[in-house]
Coordinates of C-alpha atoms in Angstrom, one line a residue:
M101 CA 0.0 0.0 0.0
K102 CA 1.5 3.3 -1.1
T103 CA 1.2 6.3 1.2
L104 CA 2.2 9.9 0.6
P105 CA 2.1 11.5 4.0
T106 CA 3.4 14.8 2.6
A107 CA 0.6 15.1 0.2
D108 CA -1.6 17.5 2.2
L109 CA -4.9 17.6 0.3
F110 CA -6.3 20.4 2.5
C111 CA -3.5 22.8 2.7
P112 CA -3.9 26.3 1.1
E113 CA -1.2 25.5 -1.5
F114 CA -3.0 22.5 -2.8
Q115 CA -6.3 24.3 -2.9
Q116 CA -4.7 27.2 -4.8
N117 CA -3.3 24.8 -7.4
P118 CA -3.9 21.1 -7.0
Y119 CA -2.7 20.1 -10.5
P120 CA 1.0 19.6 -9.8
T121 CA 0.0 17.2 -7.0
Y122 CA -2.3 15.4 -9.3
A123 CA 0.4 15.1 -11.9
K124 CA 2.8 13.7 -9.3
L125 CA 0.2 11.1 -8.2
R126 CA -0.5 10.0 -11.7
K127 CA 3.2 9.4 -12.3
Q128 CA 4.3 7.9 -8.9
A129 CA 1.2 6.5 -7.2
P130 CA -1.9 6.5 -9.5
V131 CA -3.8 4.5 -6.9
Y132 CA -2.8 5.2 -3.3
W133 CA -4.2 5.1 0.2
S134 CA -4.4 8.5 1.9
E135 CA -4.3 8.3 5.7
Q136 CA -5.4 11.9 5.8
I137 CA -8.8 11.3 4.2
Q138 CA -9.0 7.5 4.9
A139 CA -9.7 6.7 1.3
W140 CA -8.1 5.5 -1.9
V141 CA -7.2 8.2 -4.4
V142 CA -7.4 7.3 -8.1
T143 CA -5.9 9.9 -10.5
R144 CA -5.4 8.5 -14.0
Y145 CA -8.2 8.9 -16.6
E146 CA -8.3 5.3 -17.7
D147 CA -8.4 4.1 -14.1
V148 CA -11.2 6.5 -13.2
L149 CA -13.2 5.4 -16.2
T150 CA -12.6 1.7 -15.4
C151 CA -13.8 2.3 -11.8
L152 CA -17.0 4.1 -13.0
H153 CA -18.0 1.0 -14.9
D154 CA -16.8 -1.6 -12.4
P155 CA -19.7 -3.5 -10.7
R156 CA -17.5 -4.0 -7.6
I157 CA -17.6 -0.3 -7.0
S158 CA -20.8 1.3 -5.8
A159 CA -22.0 4.9 -6.0
N160 CA -23.2 4.7 -2.4
R161 CA -20.4 6.7 -0.8
I162 CA -22.5 7.7 2.3
L163 CA -22.1 4.3 3.9
P164 CA -18.3 4.2 4.3
R165 CA -18.4 7.8 5.7
M166 CA -21.0 6.9 8.3
Q167 CA -19.1 3.7 9.2
Q168 CA -16.1 5.9 10.2
M169 CA -18.3 7.5 12.9
P170 CA -19.1 6.1 16.4
E171 CA -22.3 4.0 16.4
T172 CA -24.1 6.3 18.7
L173 CA -23.4 9.3 16.4
R174 CA -24.4 7.3 13.4
V175 CA -27.8 6.6 15.0
Q176 CA -28.2 10.4 15.6
L177 CA -27.4 11.0 11.9
A178 CA -29.7 8.4 10.5
P179 CA -32.0 11.0 8.8
L180 CA -29.0 12.4 6.9
E181 CA -27.9 8.9 5.8
R182 CA -31.5 8.0 4.8
T183 CA -32.1 11.2 2.7
L184 CA -28.7 11.1 0.9
S185 CA -29.0 7.4 0.2
M186 CA -32.2 8.1 -1.8
W187 CA -30.5 10.4 -4.2
P188 CA -30.2 8.8 -7.6
L189 CA -26.6 9.8 -7.7
M190 CA -26.0 7.4 -4.8
L191 CA -28.0 4.5 -6.1
E192 CA -27.3 1.5 -8.4
R193 CA -29.6 -0.4 -10.6
P194 CA -32.5 -1.1 -10.5
N195 CA -33.5 1.7 -8.1
H196 CA -31.3 4.2 -9.9
T197 CA -32.9 3.3 -13.2
R198 CA -36.4 3.7 -11.8
L199 CA -35.8 7.1 -10.3
R200 CA -33.6 8.4 -13.2
Q201 CA -36.3 7.6 -15.7
L202 CA -38.8 9.6 -13.8
I203 CA -36.4 12.5 -13.6
N204 CA -35.7 12.3 -17.3
K205 CA -39.4 12.5 -18.0
A206 CA -39.6 15.7 -16.0
M207 CA -36.4 17.1 -17.4
T208 CA -36.5 16.3 -21.1
P209 CA -34.5 18.5 -23.5
R210 CA -37.7 20.1 -24.7
I211 CA -38.6 21.0 -21.1
V212 CA -35.1 22.2 -20.3
R213 CA -35.3 24.5 -23.4
S214 CA -38.6 25.8 -22.1
F215 CA -36.7 27.3 -19.1
I216 CA -34.8 29.7 -21.4
P217 CA -37.2 32.6 -20.6
V218 CA -36.6 32.0 -16.9
I219 CA -32.9 31.9 -17.4
Q220 CA -32.9 35.0 -19.6
G221 CA -34.9 36.9 -17.1
Q222 CA -32.5 36.1 -14.3
V223 CA -29.5 37.1 -16.5
D224 CA -31.1 40.4 -17.4
E225 CA -32.0 41.3 -13.8
L226 CA -28.5 40.4 -12.4
L227 CA -26.6 42.1 -15.2
D228 CA -28.7 45.3 -14.9
S229 CA -27.8 45.5 -11.3
A230 CA -24.1 44.6 -11.8
L231 CA -23.6 47.1 -14.6
A232 CA -25.2 49.9 -12.5
S233 CA -22.7 49.2 -9.6
D234 CA -19.2 50.5 -9.1
S235 CA -17.9 47.2 -7.7
V236 CA -18.9 43.7 -8.5
D237 CA -18.0 40.4 -6.8
F238 CA -18.9 38.0 -9.6
I239 CA -19.3 35.1 -7.2
S240 CA -21.7 36.7 -4.7
D241 CA -23.5 39.1 -7.1
I242 CA -24.0 36.8 -10.1
A243 CA -22.5 33.3 -10.0
T244 CA -24.3 32.3 -6.8
P245 CA -27.8 33.9 -7.0
Y246 CA -28.2 33.1 -10.8
P247 CA -28.3 29.3 -10.7
L248 CA -29.9 29.3 -7.3
N249 CA -32.8 31.4 -8.6
V250 CA -33.1 29.4 -11.7
V251 CA -33.2 26.0 -10.0
S252 CA -35.6 27.3 -7.4
E253 CA -38.1 28.5 -10.1
I254 CA -37.7 25.1 -11.9
I255 CA -38.5 23.2 -8.7
G256 CA -41.2 25.5 -7.6
A257 CA -39.7 26.9 -4.4
P258 CA -40.8 30.4 -3.4
V259 CA -38.4 33.4 -3.3
E260 CA -38.4 33.4 0.5
G261 CA -37.2 29.8 0.6
R262 CA -34.1 30.3 -1.6
P263 CA -31.7 31.2 1.3
L264 CA -32.7 27.9 3.0
L265 CA -32.0 25.9 -0.2
K266 CA -28.7 27.7 -0.6
A267 CA -27.6 27.0 3.0
C268 CA -28.7 23.3 2.5
A269 CA -26.6 22.9 -0.7
V270 CA -23.6 24.6 0.9
D271 CA -23.8 22.5 4.0
I272 CA -24.0 19.3 2.0
V273 CA -21.0 20.1 -0.1
N274 CA -19.0 21.1 3.0
F275 CA -19.9 17.7 4.5
F276 CA -18.8 15.9 1.3
G277 CA -15.6 17.9 1.0
S278 CA -14.5 17.8 4.6
P279 CA -11.7 15.7 6.2
P280 CA -12.7 12.8 8.4
H281 CA -12.0 14.7 11.7
E282 CA -14.7 17.2 10.6
Y283 CA -17.3 14.6 9.6
E284 CA -19.3 14.9 12.9
V285 CA -19.7 18.7 12.9
R286 CA -20.3 18.9 9.1
A287 CA -22.8 16.0 9.2
K288 CA -24.8 17.5 12.0
T289 CA -25.0 20.9 10.3
A290 CA -26.0 19.2 7.0
M291 CA -28.7 17.1 8.7
R292 CA -30.3 20.2 10.3
S293 CA -30.3 22.0 6.9
I294 CA -31.7 19.0 5.1
S295 CA -34.5 18.7 7.7
E296 CA -35.5 22.3 7.4
A297 CA -35.3 22.3 3.6
T298 CA -37.2 19.0 3.4
Q299 CA -40.0 20.4 5.5
M300 CA -40.3 23.5 3.2
L301 CA -40.4 21.3 0.1
R302 CA -43.0 19.0 1.8
D303 CA -45.3 22.0 2.3
I304 CA -44.9 22.9 -1.3
L305 CA -45.6 19.3 -2.4
L306 CA -48.8 19.2 -0.4
M307 CA -49.9 22.4 -2.1
R308 CA -49.1 21.0 -5.5
R309 CA -51.2 17.9 -4.8
K310 CA -54.2 20.3 -4.6
Q311 CA -53.1 22.8 -7.2
P312 CA -50.4 21.7 -9.7
A313 CA -48.1 24.2 -11.4
A314 CA -45.5 24.2 -14.1
D315 CA -42.6 23.0 -12.0
L316 CA -40.6 19.9 -11.1
I317 CA -42.4 19.1 -7.9
S318 CA -45.7 19.0 -9.8
S319 CA -44.2 16.8 -12.5
L320 CA -42.9 14.3 -9.9
V321 CA -46.2 14.3 -8.0
E322 CA -48.0 13.6 -11.3
A323 CA -45.6 10.7 -11.9
E324 CA -46.3 9.4 -8.4
E325 CA -50.0 9.7 -8.8
R326 CA -50.1 7.8 -12.1
G327 CA -48.4 4.9 -10.4
D328 CA -44.8 5.3 -11.5
V329 CA -43.6 4.1 -8.1
M330 CA -42.0 7.2 -6.6
S331 CA -42.7 7.7 -2.9
E332 CA -43.1 11.1 -1.3
E333 CA -39.8 10.8 0.5
E334 CA -38.1 10.0 -2.8
I335 CA -39.6 13.1 -4.4
L336 CA -38.4 15.3 -1.6
A337 CA -34.9 13.8 -1.7
T338 CA -34.8 14.1 -5.5
C339 CA -35.7 17.8 -5.3
L340 CA -32.9 18.4 -2.8
M341 CA -30.5 16.6 -5.1
M342 CA -31.6 18.8 -8.0
V343 CA -30.9 21.9 -5.9
F344 CA -27.5 20.5 -5.0
A345 CA -26.7 19.5 -8.6
G346 CA -28.2 22.5 -10.3
F347 CA -26.8 25.2 -7.9
E348 CA -23.3 24.3 -6.6
T349 CA -21.9 22.9 -9.8
T350 CA -23.2 25.7 -12.0
T351 CA -21.9 28.4 -9.6
N352 CA -18.5 26.8 -9.8
L353 CA -18.6 26.4 -13.6
I354 CA -19.6 30.1 -14.1
G355 CA -17.0 31.4 -11.6
N356 CA -14.1 29.2 -12.8
G357 CA -15.1 29.8 -16.4
L358 CA -15.0 33.6 -16.2
L359 CA -11.7 33.5 -14.3
L360 CA -10.2 31.4 -17.1
L361 CA -11.4 33.8 -19.8
L362 CA -10.0 36.8 -17.9
Q363 CA -6.7 35.0 -17.5
H364 CA -6.7 34.3 -21.3
P365 CA -7.7 37.6 -22.8
H366 CA -7.1 36.3 -26.4
I367 CA -9.7 33.6 -25.9
E368 CA -12.1 36.1 -24.3
A369 CA -11.7 38.2 -27.5
Q370 CA -12.4 35.2 -29.7
L371 CA -15.6 34.5 -27.9
R372 CA -16.7 38.2 -28.1
N373 CA -16.1 38.1 -31.9
N374 CA -17.6 34.7 -32.4
P375 CA -20.2 33.6 -29.9
D376 CA -20.7 30.3 -31.7
L377 CA -17.4 29.2 -30.1
M378 CA -19.0 29.4 -26.6
R379 CA -20.2 25.7 -26.6
G380 CA -16.6 24.4 -27.0
A381 CA -15.3 26.9 -24.6
I382 CA -17.7 25.7 -21.9
G383 CA -16.5 22.1 -22.5
E384 CA -12.9 23.2 -22.0
M385 CA -13.8 25.2 -18.8
L386 CA -15.3 22.0 -17.4
R387 CA -12.2 20.0 -18.3
H388 CA -9.6 22.5 -17.3
E389 CA -11.1 23.7 -14.0
S390 CA -13.6 20.9 -13.1
P391 CA -16.3 22.3 -10.8
V392 CA -16.5 18.9 -9.1
Q393 CA -13.0 17.6 -8.3
R394 CA -13.8 14.1 -7.3
L395 CA -16.4 11.3 -7.7
S396 CA -16.8 9.4 -4.5
R397 CA -17.4 5.6 -4.6
M398 CA -17.3 2.6 -2.3
A399 CA -15.9 -0.9 -2.9
V400 CA -18.5 -3.6 -2.5
D401 CA -16.0 -6.4 -3.1
D402 CA -12.3 -6.9 -2.8
F403 CA -10.4 -6.1 -6.0
T404 CA -6.9 -5.0 -7.3
L405 CA -6.2 -1.9 -9.2
Q406 CA -2.7 -0.9 -10.3
N407 CA -1.3 -3.6 -8.1
E408 CA -3.1 -2.1 -5.0
H409 CA -5.5 -4.3 -3.1
I410 CA -8.7 -2.5 -2.4
K411 CA -11.0 -4.0 0.3
R412 CA -14.7 -4.2 0.5
G413 CA -16.1 -1.2 2.3
D414 CA -13.2 1.1 1.4
L415 CA -14.0 4.6 0.3
I416 CA -12.6 5.5 -3.1
F417 CA -12.1 9.0 -4.5
L418 CA -12.0 9.1 -8.3
M419 CA -10.3 12.4 -9.0
A420 CA -12.1 13.7 -12.1
A421 CA -10.1 16.9 -12.1
S422 CA -6.9 14.9 -12.3
A423 CA -8.3 12.6 -15.0
N424 CA -9.3 15.7 -17.0
R425 CA -5.6 16.8 -16.9
D426 CA -4.2 13.4 -17.8
D427 CA -1.8 13.9 -20.8
Q428 CA -2.5 10.3 -21.9
K429 CA -6.0 11.4 -22.7
F430 CA -5.8 15.2 -23.3
P431 CA -2.5 16.4 -25.0
D432 CA -1.0 19.5 -23.4
P433 CA -3.6 19.2 -20.5
D434 CA -2.5 22.3 -18.7
Q435 CA -3.2 24.5 -21.7
F436 CA -6.6 26.1 -21.9
N437 CA -7.6 25.4 -25.5
I438 CA -11.3 25.9 -26.5
E439 CA -10.7 24.2 -29.8
R440 CA -9.8 20.8 -28.3
D441 CA -12.2 17.8 -28.3
T442 CA -13.5 17.6 -24.7
K443 CA -16.6 15.4 -25.2
N444 CA -15.1 12.7 -23.0
H445 CA -14.3 14.8 -20.0
L446 CA -15.5 13.5 -16.6
A447 CA -16.5 16.8 -15.0
F448 CA -20.1 15.7 -14.8
G449 CA -19.4 12.1 -14.1
H450 CA -20.1 9.4 -16.6
S451 CA -22.7 6.9 -17.8
I452 CA -25.7 6.3 -15.6
H453 CA -24.4 8.6 -12.9
L454 CA -23.9 11.6 -15.2
C455 CA -24.9 14.7 -13.2
P456 CA -28.7 15.4 -13.9
G457 CA -28.0 19.1 -13.8
N458 CA -25.4 19.0 -16.6
T459 CA -27.7 20.2 -19.4
L460 CA -29.1 23.0 -17.4
A461 CA -25.6 24.1 -16.2
Q462 CA -24.3 24.4 -19.7
L463 CA -27.4 26.2 -21.0
E464 CA -27.2 28.7 -18.1
T465 CA -23.5 29.3 -18.7
Q466 CA -23.8 29.8 -22.4
I467 CA -26.7 32.3 -22.1
L468 CA -25.0 34.3 -19.2
F469 CA -21.6 34.6 -20.9
T470 CA -23.1 35.5 -24.3
E471 CA -25.2 38.2 -22.7
L472 CA -22.3 39.4 -20.6
F473 CA -20.1 39.9 -23.6
R474 CA -23.0 41.4 -25.6
R475 CA -23.5 44.2 -23.0
T476 CA -19.9 45.0 -21.9
R477 CA -16.9 46.6 -23.6
S478 CA -14.5 45.0 -21.1
I479 CA -14.3 42.9 -17.9
K480 CA -11.2 43.3 -15.7
L481 CA -10.0 41.4 -12.7
V482 CA -9.6 43.6 -9.6
E483 CA -7.3 41.1 -7.8
S484 CA -4.7 39.0 -9.6
R485 CA -4.6 36.1 -7.1
P486 CA -7.8 33.9 -6.9
D487 CA -9.2 33.0 -3.6
W488 CA -10.2 29.3 -3.6
Q489 CA -12.4 27.5 -1.1
I490 CA -10.7 24.8 0.9
N491 CA -12.8 21.8 -0.1
L492 CA -11.6 18.5 -1.6
S493 CA -14.9 17.9 -3.5
V494 CA -15.3 21.1 -5.4
R495 CA -13.2 23.7 -7.2
S496 CA -14.9 26.8 -6.0
L497 CA -13.9 30.5 -5.8
T498 CA -14.9 32.3 -2.6
R499 CA -14.8 35.7 -4.4
L500 CA -14.0 37.2 -7.7
P501 CA -14.0 41.0 -7.7
I502 CA -14.3 42.4 -11.3
K503 CA -14.8 45.8 -13.0
L504 CA -17.3 46.0 -15.8
E505 CA -17.3 48.6 -18.5
S506 CA -20.7 48.6 -20.3
L507 CA -21.5 49.4 -23.9
E508 CA -23.8 52.3 -24.5
K509 CA -25.4 50.3 -27.3
P510 CA -25.2 46.5 -26.6
L511 CA -24.4 44.3 -29.6
I512 CA -27.4 43.0 -31.4
I513 CA -27.1 39.3 -30.6
N514 CA -30.0 37.0 -29.5
P515 CA -28.2 34.8 -27.0
T516 CA -30.9 32.1 -27.2
S517 CA -30.5 31.8 -31.0
I518 CA -27.0 30.4 -30.7
V519 CA -27.7 27.7 -28.1
H520 CA -26.9 24.4 -29.6
H521 CA -29.9 22.4 -28.5
E522 CA -28.9 19.2 -30.2
T523 CA -25.7 19.1 -28.1
Y524 CA -27.6 19.3 -24.9
E525 CA -30.0 16.6 -26.0
T526 CA -26.9 14.3 -26.6
V527 CA -25.5 15.1 -23.2
T528 CA -28.8 14.6 -21.4
N529 CA -29.4 11.2 -22.9
A530 CA -25.8 9.9 -22.3

């Protein structure tokens, strides 16, 4: 068993730039046991892909975390374990197939495209405010409220409930991305947030039973009532998962993406001159600065990978961000190149566990950046050094101060007209 005791995965240096460490691991110890996080770390693209298809590895990564806690504490945290275990992202066939099919019926490409007016309205409102301000923190002023507001409207949550949904999503990602010695505190916080958010969603669900609306909760209630075998608890858990998948990942994609463009002004200029390049640019943003850094899994049987013996019950971290920088898959991986083929990146997972929010995230990003470039003459970084959150699960900026210079007469471009719908249909059905 290979150990790298000097590889501190939570130190500020690693959080600022994890990619040299990933490269070292891919070369020297592509599969290694980390005492720090009590898990196996897998860093090469082909190994990550192999694990994602291996039936000896389960998506249920809650169980090994809970098993690391004292039994009395685990009993206290049973509601957290039960709710997260119902997320389709945590399930295997056949339960995963059953729930995912119901979600797909409620989130078809046609339905996702119908959200464009909602997305455009949020973009207009947030950019109007930002362009009228002398100082803008892109993360807190745009990248955070934008996807939160969109996914809240899609689900059917009221405006006053959005802060609660945001807190819940943040608390869950902090639990997923914390080191073992913080599991207890993070888990208790996440459980409280989940309980409060679930109660709010339950109240909405009861209202939708009496008076359906054009939202996700109504669609799932309709599926349940026509006998598609989805319990009320599964509906509530699925809605929480959609908030998590549709908010946190998109916030990180948008923030990381703008930072990359501002660090590569020639590419920003390309996109301003040719908005049709935006789709490829988003794929490269996802590969180069993956919003989700790792895909957690659990071994359900003993097996060997790269000559390392992995035991049943072990927690496994498949480092998607490292796989997306593997030079055996992506030549010159540290170069930000929007013309490269990125269709096989692993930023959203893969196969049956592809993130259900992937289509919406790309659509939101494309419309926001297109409109941002249409309405501004320039965007400048106020601070040269990015401030990254310390979290092993996500690549997330805590703040991104920028200065916007608006155009007196915005360019005449209809951002919705350049959205490549057929691409999103392909991704959705993967």
